[in-house]
């Protein structure tokens, strides 16, 4: 029995299953993505209520460009719609929005919308909502590597100056606590190039529930399972250490 429930500081979610949710209902995949947005609203609100400090959502991976053009267009349109519709509400509720990923691949209008949304909420002190858009874990590590290499070439640092801490300082989300819990919906058991550096010691929770059906009760279940895990970060169990 869990005596004291610990709320993780940083939760990351791979929101999988929108398309299958729609197909099960004989509807277009875009309908599933819109249903997924409703789930996002509920979970963001609930995460803030729980006292979670950072919530990171995998919205659009760098691999999603390989999907059919009409689905990619629908995803981008939904992203624009969400920015337009949700920003005032996020700001009103003291949520800070942060977009991680290579936004240079988006058109100028969307890039400006992202910049304006981040500017509007940058001083908010409540939940930090990271939205991964055109993001990939390998891209994140590569762009940090390039920045480190340039600093070496420019003579600003030496190879010996490159530590985990310095390398991490050039990664996405370097200002935020490490990810405690990763949740993936949709029944798949893989990371899919998500936050490869940041989840080295995260607890992983997988559920068969499709993202549009994920709710507060299921979020609580994931946190309860998280509370049963013993996080050792490469060490040994406490009882073994005391022997």
PDB file of C-alpha atoms in Angstrom:
ATOM      1  CA  UNK A   1       0.000   0.000   0.000  1.00  0.00           C
ATOM      2  CA  UNK A   2       1.297   3.471  -0.918  1.00  0.00           C
ATOM      3  CA  UNK A   3       1.660   5.454   2.297  1.00  0.00           C
ATOM      4  CA  UNK A   4       2.585   8.795   0.767  1.00  0.00           C
ATOM      5  CA  UNK A   5       1.788   9.670  -2.831  1.00  0.00           C
ATOM      6  CA  UNK A   6       4.632  11.462  -4.571  1.00  0.00           C
ATOM      7  CA  UNK A   7       3.706  13.648  -7.529  1.00  0.00           C
ATOM      8  CA  UNK A   8       6.459  13.595 -10.171  1.00  0.00           C
ATOM      9  CA  UNK A   9       7.951  16.973 -11.019  1.00  0.00           C
ATOM     10  CA  UNK A  10       8.193  16.288 -14.745  1.00  0.00           C
ATOM     11  CA  UNK A  11       5.922  14.023 -16.757  1.00  0.00           C
ATOM     12  CA  UNK A  12       6.340  13.387 -20.494  1.00  0.00           C
ATOM     13  CA  UNK A  13       3.624  11.796 -22.627  1.00  0.00           C
ATOM     14  CA  UNK A  14       3.773  10.113 -26.023  1.00  0.00           C
ATOM     15  CA  UNK A  15       0.206  10.691 -27.176  1.00  0.00           C
ATOM     16  CA  UNK A  16      -0.360   7.692 -29.435  1.00  0.00           C
ATOM     17  CA  UNK A  17      -3.537   6.246 -30.910  1.00  0.00           C
ATOM     18  CA  UNK A  18      -5.488   9.152 -32.390  1.00  0.00           C
ATOM     19  CA  UNK A  19      -5.638   7.605 -35.859  1.00  0.00           C
ATOM     20  CA  UNK A  20      -6.645   4.163 -34.639  1.00  0.00           C
ATOM     21  CA  UNK A  21      -9.297   5.725 -32.388  1.00  0.00           C
ATOM     22  CA  UNK A  22     -10.859   7.330 -35.462  1.00  0.00           C
ATOM     23  CA  UNK A  23     -10.539   4.205 -37.601  1.00  0.00           C
ATOM     24  CA  UNK A  24     -12.339   2.140 -34.963  1.00  0.00           C
ATOM     25  CA  UNK A  25     -15.227   4.579 -35.401  1.00  0.00           C
ATOM     26  CA  UNK A  26     -14.949   4.494 -39.199  1.00  0.00           C
ATOM     27  CA  UNK A  27     -13.952   8.148 -39.289  1.00  0.00           C
ATOM     28  CA  UNK A  28     -11.068  10.069 -40.815  1.00  0.00           C
ATOM     29  CA  UNK A  29      -7.780  10.080 -38.887  1.00  0.00           C
ATOM     30  CA  UNK A  30      -8.090  13.875 -38.607  1.00  0.00           C
ATOM     31  CA  UNK A  31     -11.182  13.343 -36.436  1.00  0.00           C
ATOM     32  CA  UNK A  32      -9.013  11.322 -34.064  1.00  0.00           C
ATOM     33  CA  UNK A  33      -6.451  14.110 -33.852  1.00  0.00           C
ATOM     34  CA  UNK A  34      -9.198  16.586 -32.938  1.00  0.00           C
ATOM     35  CA  UNK A  35     -10.439  14.195 -30.269  1.00  0.00           C
ATOM     36  CA  UNK A  36      -6.855  13.961 -29.040  1.00  0.00           C
ATOM     37  CA  UNK A  37      -6.772  17.728 -28.582  1.00  0.00           C
ATOM     38  CA  UNK A  38      -9.722  17.473 -26.191  1.00  0.00           C
ATOM     39  CA  UNK A  39      -7.746  14.943 -24.158  1.00  0.00           C
ATOM     40  CA  UNK A  40      -4.799  17.359 -24.092  1.00  0.00           C
ATOM     41  CA  UNK A  41      -6.988  20.073 -22.560  1.00  0.00           C
ATOM     42  CA  UNK A  42      -8.153  17.745 -19.784  1.00  0.00           C
ATOM     43  CA  UNK A  43      -4.696  16.414 -18.976  1.00  0.00           C
ATOM     44  CA  UNK A  44      -3.007  19.838 -18.973  1.00  0.00           C
ATOM     45  CA  UNK A  45      -5.642  21.165 -16.585  1.00  0.00           C
ATOM     46  CA  UNK A  46      -5.360  18.118 -14.339  1.00  0.00           C
ATOM     47  CA  UNK A  47      -1.548  18.176 -14.330  1.00  0.00           C
ATOM     48  CA  UNK A  48      -1.650  21.771 -13.077  1.00  0.00           C
ATOM     49  CA  UNK A  49      -4.141  20.765 -10.388  1.00  0.00           C
ATOM     50  CA  UNK A  50      -1.888  17.926  -9.225  1.00  0.00           C
ATOM     51  CA  UNK A  51       1.069  20.277  -8.849  1.00  0.00           C
ATOM     52  CA  UNK A  52       3.186  18.781 -11.618  1.00  0.00           C
ATOM     53  CA  UNK A  53       5.820  21.367 -12.488  1.00  0.00           C
ATOM     54  CA  UNK A  54       6.554  20.371 -16.117  1.00  0.00           C
ATOM     55  CA  UNK A  55       4.423  18.474 -18.628  1.00  0.00           C
ATOM     56  CA  UNK A  56       6.006  17.582 -21.979  1.00  0.00           C
ATOM     57  CA  UNK A  57       3.770  16.362 -24.811  1.00  0.00           C
ATOM     58  CA  UNK A  58       4.968  14.690 -28.016  1.00  0.00           C
ATOM     59  CA  UNK A  59       2.723  16.437 -30.551  1.00  0.00           C
ATOM     60  CA  UNK A  60       4.569  16.156 -33.878  1.00  0.00           C
ATOM     61  CA  UNK A  61       7.750  14.167 -34.383  1.00  0.00           C
ATOM     62  CA  UNK A  62      10.347  14.849 -37.047  1.00  0.00           C
ATOM     63  CA  UNK A  63       9.320  11.491 -38.558  1.00  0.00           C
ATOM     64  CA  UNK A  64       5.682  12.567 -38.910  1.00  0.00           C
ATOM     65  CA  UNK A  65       6.547  14.339 -42.172  1.00  0.00           C
ATOM     66  CA  UNK A  66       6.630  10.831 -43.722  1.00  0.00           C
ATOM     67  CA  UNK A  67       2.878  10.427 -43.192  1.00  0.00           C
ATOM     68  CA  UNK A  68       0.406  11.071 -46.029  1.00  0.00           C
ATOM     69  CA  UNK A  69       0.372  14.741 -47.053  1.00  0.00           C
ATOM     70  CA  UNK A  70      -3.275  15.219 -46.098  1.00  0.00           C
ATOM     71  CA  UNK A  71      -2.651  13.925 -42.569  1.00  0.00           C
ATOM     72  CA  UNK A  72       0.438  16.124 -42.144  1.00  0.00           C
ATOM     73  CA  UNK A  73      -1.611  19.106 -43.317  1.00  0.00           C
ATOM     74  CA  UNK A  74      -4.361  18.207 -40.836  1.00  0.00           C
ATOM     75  CA  UNK A  75      -1.834  17.953 -37.990  1.00  0.00           C
ATOM     76  CA  UNK A  76      -0.305  21.333 -38.807  1.00  0.00           C
ATOM     77  CA  UNK A  77      -3.756  22.917 -39.129  1.00  0.00           C
ATOM     78  CA  UNK A  78      -4.735  21.468 -35.752  1.00  0.00           C
ATOM     79  CA  UNK A  79      -1.540  22.848 -34.220  1.00  0.00           C
ATOM     80  CA  UNK A  80      -2.397  26.313 -35.552  1.00  0.00           C
ATOM     81  CA  UNK A  81      -5.981  25.948 -34.327  1.00  0.00           C
ATOM     82  CA  UNK A  82      -4.787  24.918 -30.862  1.00  0.00           C
ATOM     83  CA  UNK A  83      -2.403  27.872 -30.611  1.00  0.00           C
ATOM     84  CA  UNK A  84      -5.168  30.281 -31.611  1.00  0.00           C
ATOM     85  CA  UNK A  85      -7.813  28.746 -29.381  1.00  0.00           C
ATOM     86  CA  UNK A  86      -5.892  27.777 -26.264  1.00  0.00           C
ATOM     87  CA  UNK A  87      -3.392  30.583 -25.715  1.00  0.00           C
ATOM     88  CA  UNK A  88      -5.635  32.948 -23.768  1.00  0.00           C
ATOM     89  CA  UNK A  89      -6.805  30.099 -21.552  1.00  0.00           C
ATOM     90  CA  UNK A  90      -3.253  28.897 -20.886  1.00  0.00           C
ATOM     91  CA  UNK A  91      -2.153  32.423 -20.077  1.00  0.00           C
ATOM     92  CA  UNK A  92      -5.146  33.023 -17.820  1.00  0.00           C
ATOM     93  CA  UNK A  93      -4.304  29.841 -15.906  1.00  0.00           C
ATOM     94  CA  UNK A  94      -0.651  30.862 -15.417  1.00  0.00           C
ATOM     95  CA  UNK A  95       0.699  28.140 -17.746  1.00  0.00           C
ATOM     96  CA  UNK A  96       3.991  28.778 -19.503  1.00  0.00           C
ATOM     97  CA  UNK A  97       4.148  27.405 -23.042  1.00  0.00           C
ATOM     98  CA  UNK A  98       7.451  26.235 -24.480  1.00  0.00           C
ATOM     99  CA  UNK A  99       7.832  24.656 -27.920  1.00  0.00           C
ATOM    100  CA  UNK A 100      10.755  22.252 -28.362  1.00  0.00           C
ATOM    101  CA  UNK A 101      11.903  21.090 -31.777  1.00  0.00           C
ATOM    102  CA  UNK A 102      13.114  22.479 -35.091  1.00  0.00           C
ATOM    103  CA  UNK A 103      10.406  25.038 -35.816  1.00  0.00           C
ATOM    104  CA  UNK A 104      12.398  26.406 -38.788  1.00  0.00           C
ATOM    105  CA  UNK A 105      10.683  23.740 -40.910  1.00  0.00           C
ATOM    106  CA  UNK A 106       7.285  25.372 -40.349  1.00  0.00           C
ATOM    107  CA  UNK A 107       6.010  28.260 -42.441  1.00  0.00           C
ATOM    108  CA  UNK A 108       6.681  31.834 -41.301  1.00  0.00           C
ATOM    109  CA  UNK A 109       3.147  32.399 -40.007  1.00  0.00           C
ATOM    110  CA  UNK A 110       3.285  29.365 -37.743  1.00  0.00           C
ATOM    111  CA  UNK A 111       6.776  30.254 -36.533  1.00  0.00           C
ATOM    112  CA  UNK A 112       5.546  33.728 -35.594  1.00  0.00           C
ATOM    113  CA  UNK A 113       2.529  32.263 -33.804  1.00  0.00           C
ATOM    114  CA  UNK A 114       4.836  30.031 -31.767  1.00  0.00           C
ATOM    115  CA  UNK A 115       7.133  32.927 -30.872  1.00  0.00           C
ATOM    116  CA  UNK A 116       4.199  35.135 -29.877  1.00  0.00           C
ATOM    117  CA  UNK A 117       2.647  32.376 -27.751  1.00  0.00           C
ATOM    118  CA  UNK A 118       5.915  31.792 -25.910  1.00  0.00           C
ATOM    119  CA  UNK A 119       6.369  35.529 -25.369  1.00  0.00           C
ATOM    120  CA  UNK A 120       2.843  35.915 -24.009  1.00  0.00           C
ATOM    121  CA  UNK A 121       3.329  33.224 -21.374  1.00  0.00           C
ATOM    122  CA  UNK A 122       7.064  33.497 -20.624  1.00  0.00           C
ATOM    123  CA  UNK A 123       6.602  35.111 -17.202  1.00  0.00           C
ATOM    124  CA  UNK A 124       3.915  32.708 -16.004  1.00  0.00           C
ATOM    125  CA  UNK A 125       4.928  30.808 -12.877  1.00  0.00           C
ATOM    126  CA  UNK A 126       2.586  27.813 -12.984  1.00  0.00           C
ATOM    127  CA  UNK A 127       2.815  24.614 -14.986  1.00  0.00           C
ATOM    128  CA  UNK A 128       5.380  24.588 -17.798  1.00  0.00           C
ATOM    129  CA  UNK A 129       3.840  22.983 -20.882  1.00  0.00           C
ATOM    130  CA  UNK A 130       6.469  21.775 -23.332  1.00  0.00           C
ATOM    131  CA  UNK A 131       5.050  20.840 -26.710  1.00  0.00           C
ATOM    132  CA  UNK A 132       7.427  18.821 -28.889  1.00  0.00           C
ATOM    133  CA  UNK A 133       6.771  19.886 -32.487  1.00  0.00           C
ATOM    134  CA  UNK A 134       9.000  18.687 -35.332  1.00  0.00           C
ATOM    135  CA  UNK A 135      11.059  17.165 -32.556  1.00  0.00           C
ATOM    136  CA  UNK A 136      13.299  14.121 -32.470  1.00  0.00           C
ATOM    137  CA  UNK A 137      15.615  12.922 -29.721  1.00  0.00           C
ATOM    138  CA  UNK A 138      18.449  12.307 -32.175  1.00  0.00           C
ATOM    139  CA  UNK A 139      18.016  15.822 -33.593  1.00  0.00           C
ATOM    140  CA  UNK A 140      18.201  17.211 -30.056  1.00  0.00           C
ATOM    141  CA  UNK A 141      21.472  15.418 -29.322  1.00  0.00           C
ATOM    142  CA  UNK A 142      22.904  16.334 -32.744  1.00  0.00           C
ATOM    143  CA  UNK A 143      22.144  20.048 -32.407  1.00  0.00           C
ATOM    144  CA  UNK A 144      23.814  20.107 -28.980  1.00  0.00           C
ATOM    145  CA  UNK A 145      26.848  18.297 -30.440  1.00  0.00           C
ATOM    146  CA  UNK A 146      27.148  20.863 -33.226  1.00  0.00           C
ATOM    147  CA  UNK A 147      27.021  23.737 -30.746  1.00  0.00           C
ATOM    148  CA  UNK A 148      29.738  22.120 -28.617  1.00  0.00           C
ATOM    149  CA  UNK A 149      31.898  21.474 -31.694  1.00  0.00           C
ATOM    150  CA  UNK A 150      31.586  25.096 -32.807  1.00  0.00           C
ATOM    151  CA  UNK A 151      32.647  26.321 -29.374  1.00  0.00           C
ATOM    152  CA  UNK A 152      35.733  24.081 -29.577  1.00  0.00           C
ATOM    153  CA  UNK A 153      36.560  25.292 -33.106  1.00  0.00           C
ATOM    154  CA  UNK A 154      36.136  28.919 -31.992  1.00  0.00           C
ATOM    155  CA  UNK A 155      38.550  28.326 -29.122  1.00  0.00           C
ATOM    156  CA  UNK A 156      35.941  29.101 -26.467  1.00  0.00           C
ATOM    157  CA  UNK A 157      36.269  25.686 -24.832  1.00  0.00           C
ATOM    158  CA  UNK A 158      38.523  22.636 -25.069  1.00  0.00           C
ATOM    159  CA  UNK A 159      37.500  19.003 -25.485  1.00  0.00           C
ATOM    160  CA  UNK A 160      38.138  18.487 -21.779  1.00  0.00           C
ATOM    161  CA  UNK A 161      35.574  21.179 -21.013  1.00  0.00           C
ATOM    162  CA  UNK A 162      32.788  19.072 -22.523  1.00  0.00           C
ATOM    163  CA  UNK A 163      31.039  17.458 -19.589  1.00  0.00           C
ATOM    164  CA  UNK A 164      27.555  16.001 -19.264  1.00  0.00           C
ATOM    165  CA  UNK A 165      26.472  19.206 -17.569  1.00  0.00           C
ATOM    166  CA  UNK A 166      27.839  21.459 -20.324  1.00  0.00           C
ATOM    167  CA  UNK A 167      26.450  19.213 -23.057  1.00  0.00           C
ATOM    168  CA  UNK A 168      23.057  19.217 -21.344  1.00  0.00           C
ATOM    169  CA  UNK A 169      23.099  23.017 -21.246  1.00  0.00           C
ATOM    170  CA  UNK A 170      22.647  23.041 -25.042  1.00  0.00           C
ATOM    171  CA  UNK A 171      19.813  20.489 -25.052  1.00  0.00           C
ATOM    172  CA  UNK A 172      16.116  21.233 -25.244  1.00  0.00           C
ATOM    173  CA  UNK A 173      14.572  21.664 -21.785  1.00  0.00           C
ATOM    174  CA  UNK A 174      17.939  22.216 -20.107  1.00  0.00           C
ATOM    175  CA  UNK A 175      16.284  24.684 -17.736  1.00  0.00           C
ATOM    176  CA  UNK A 176      13.769  22.150 -16.460  1.00  0.00           C
ATOM    177  CA  UNK A 177      13.969  19.213 -14.036  1.00  0.00           C
ATOM    178  CA  UNK A 178      14.764  15.802 -15.498  1.00  0.00           C
ATOM    179  CA  UNK A 179      11.842  13.694 -16.665  1.00  0.00           C
ATOM    180  CA  UNK A 180      10.533  11.492 -13.848  1.00  0.00           C
ATOM    181  CA  UNK A 181       7.795   9.614 -15.688  1.00  0.00           C
ATOM    182  CA  UNK A 182       7.166   8.827 -19.356  1.00  0.00           C
ATOM    183  CA  UNK A 183       3.667   7.702 -20.308  1.00  0.00           C
ATOM    184  CA  UNK A 184       2.879   6.191 -23.689  1.00  0.00           C
ATOM    185  CA  UNK A 185      -0.680   5.486 -24.733  1.00  0.00           C
ATOM    186  CA  UNK A 186      -1.878   3.352 -27.637  1.00  0.00           C
ATOM    187  CA  UNK A 187      -0.419  -0.049 -26.777  1.00  0.00           C
ATOM    188  CA  UNK A 188       3.030   0.402 -28.324  1.00  0.00           C
ATOM    189  CA  UNK A 189       6.127  -0.343 -26.238  1.00  0.00           C
ATOM    190  CA  UNK A 190       8.825   1.917 -27.618  1.00  0.00           C
ATOM    191  CA  UNK A 191      10.209   5.432 -27.169  1.00  0.00           C
ATOM    192  CA  UNK A 192       9.990   6.513 -30.824  1.00  0.00           C
ATOM    193  CA  UNK A 193      12.926   8.930 -30.735  1.00  0.00           C
ATOM    194  CA  UNK A 194      11.448  10.971 -27.875  1.00  0.00           C
ATOM    195  CA  UNK A 195      13.714  12.773 -25.372  1.00  0.00           C
ATOM    196  CA  UNK A 196      16.503  10.201 -25.703  1.00  0.00           C
ATOM    197  CA  UNK A 197      18.915  12.186 -23.545  1.00  0.00           C
ATOM    198  CA  UNK A 198      16.409  13.439 -20.978  1.00  0.00           C
ATOM    199  CA  UNK A 199      14.775  10.097 -20.087  1.00  0.00           C
ATOM    200  CA  UNK A 200      17.902   8.114 -19.273  1.00  0.00           C
ATOM    201  CA  UNK A 201      16.578   7.347 -15.780  1.00  0.00           C
ATOM    202  CA  UNK A 202      12.881   8.006 -16.225  1.00  0.00           C
ATOM    203  CA  UNK A 203      10.244   5.490 -15.206  1.00  0.00           C
ATOM    204  CA  UNK A 204       8.275   4.207 -18.205  1.00  0.00           C
ATOM    205  CA  UNK A 205       4.538   3.483 -18.162  1.00  0.00           C
ATOM    206  CA  UNK A 206       2.693   1.962 -21.119  1.00  0.00           C
ATOM    207  CA  UNK A 207      -1.056   1.622 -21.547  1.00  0.00           C
ATOM    208  CA  UNK A 208      -3.229   0.123 -24.279  1.00  0.00           C
ATOM    209  CA  UNK A 209      -5.682   3.016 -23.954  1.00  0.00           C
ATOM    210  CA  UNK A 210      -5.773   5.191 -27.081  1.00  0.00           C
ATOM    211  CA  UNK A 211      -4.910   8.826 -26.459  1.00  0.00           C
ATOM    212  CA  UNK A 212      -8.391  10.357 -26.996  1.00  0.00           C
ATOM    213  CA  UNK A 213      -9.672   8.059 -24.211  1.00  0.00           C
ATOM    214  CA  UNK A 214      -6.885   8.892 -21.768  1.00  0.00           C
ATOM    215  CA  UNK A 215      -8.334  10.772 -18.793  1.00  0.00           C
ATOM    216  CA  UNK A 216      -7.690  11.950 -15.241  1.00  0.00           C
ATOM    217  CA  UNK A 217      -8.390   8.526 -13.726  1.00  0.00           C
ATOM    218  CA  UNK A 218      -5.866   6.851 -16.020  1.00  0.00           C
ATOM    219  CA  UNK A 219      -3.344   9.607 -15.314  1.00  0.00           C
ATOM    220  CA  UNK A 220      -3.768   8.895 -11.607  1.00  0.00           C
ATOM    221  CA  UNK A 221      -3.187   5.193 -12.267  1.00  0.00           C
ATOM    222  CA  UNK A 222       0.100   5.960 -14.033  1.00  0.00           C
ATOM    223  CA  UNK A 223       1.231   8.096 -11.099  1.00  0.00           C
ATOM    224  CA  UNK A 224       0.226   5.364  -8.641  1.00  0.00           C
ATOM    225  CA  UNK A 225       2.343   2.840 -10.566  1.00  0.00           C
ATOM    226  CA  UNK A 226       5.200   5.374 -10.595  1.00  0.00           C
ATOM    227  CA  UNK A 227       4.939   5.485  -6.805  1.00  0.00           C
ATOM    228  CA  UNK A 228       5.529   1.728  -6.597  1.00  0.00           C
ATOM    229  CA  UNK A 229       8.857   1.975  -8.449  1.00  0.00           C
ATOM    230  CA  UNK A 230      12.157   2.197  -6.601  1.00  0.00           C
ATOM    231  CA  UNK A 231      14.311   4.732  -8.401  1.00  0.00           C
ATOM    232  CA  UNK A 232      17.983   3.927  -7.876  1.00  0.00           C
ATOM    233  CA  UNK A 233      19.634   5.920 -10.699  1.00  0.00           C
ATOM    234  CA  UNK A 234      22.231   3.195 -11.238  1.00  0.00           C
ATOM    235  CA  UNK A 235      22.722   2.454  -7.538  1.00  0.00           C
ATOM    236  CA  UNK A 236      21.647  -0.589  -5.534  1.00  0.00           C
ATOM    237  CA  UNK A 237      18.463  -1.158  -3.522  1.00  0.00           C
ATOM    238  CA  UNK A 238      18.411   0.470  -0.095  1.00  0.00           C
ATOM    239  CA  UNK A 239      18.070  -2.886   1.706  1.00  0.00           C
ATOM    240  CA  UNK A 240      21.161  -4.247  -0.117  1.00  0.00           C
ATOM    241  CA  UNK A 241      23.136  -1.095   0.661  1.00  0.00           C
ATOM    242  CA  UNK A 242      22.396  -1.471   4.374  1.00  0.00           C
ATOM    243  CA  UNK A 243      23.589  -5.100   4.552  1.00  0.00           C
TER     244      UNK A 243
END
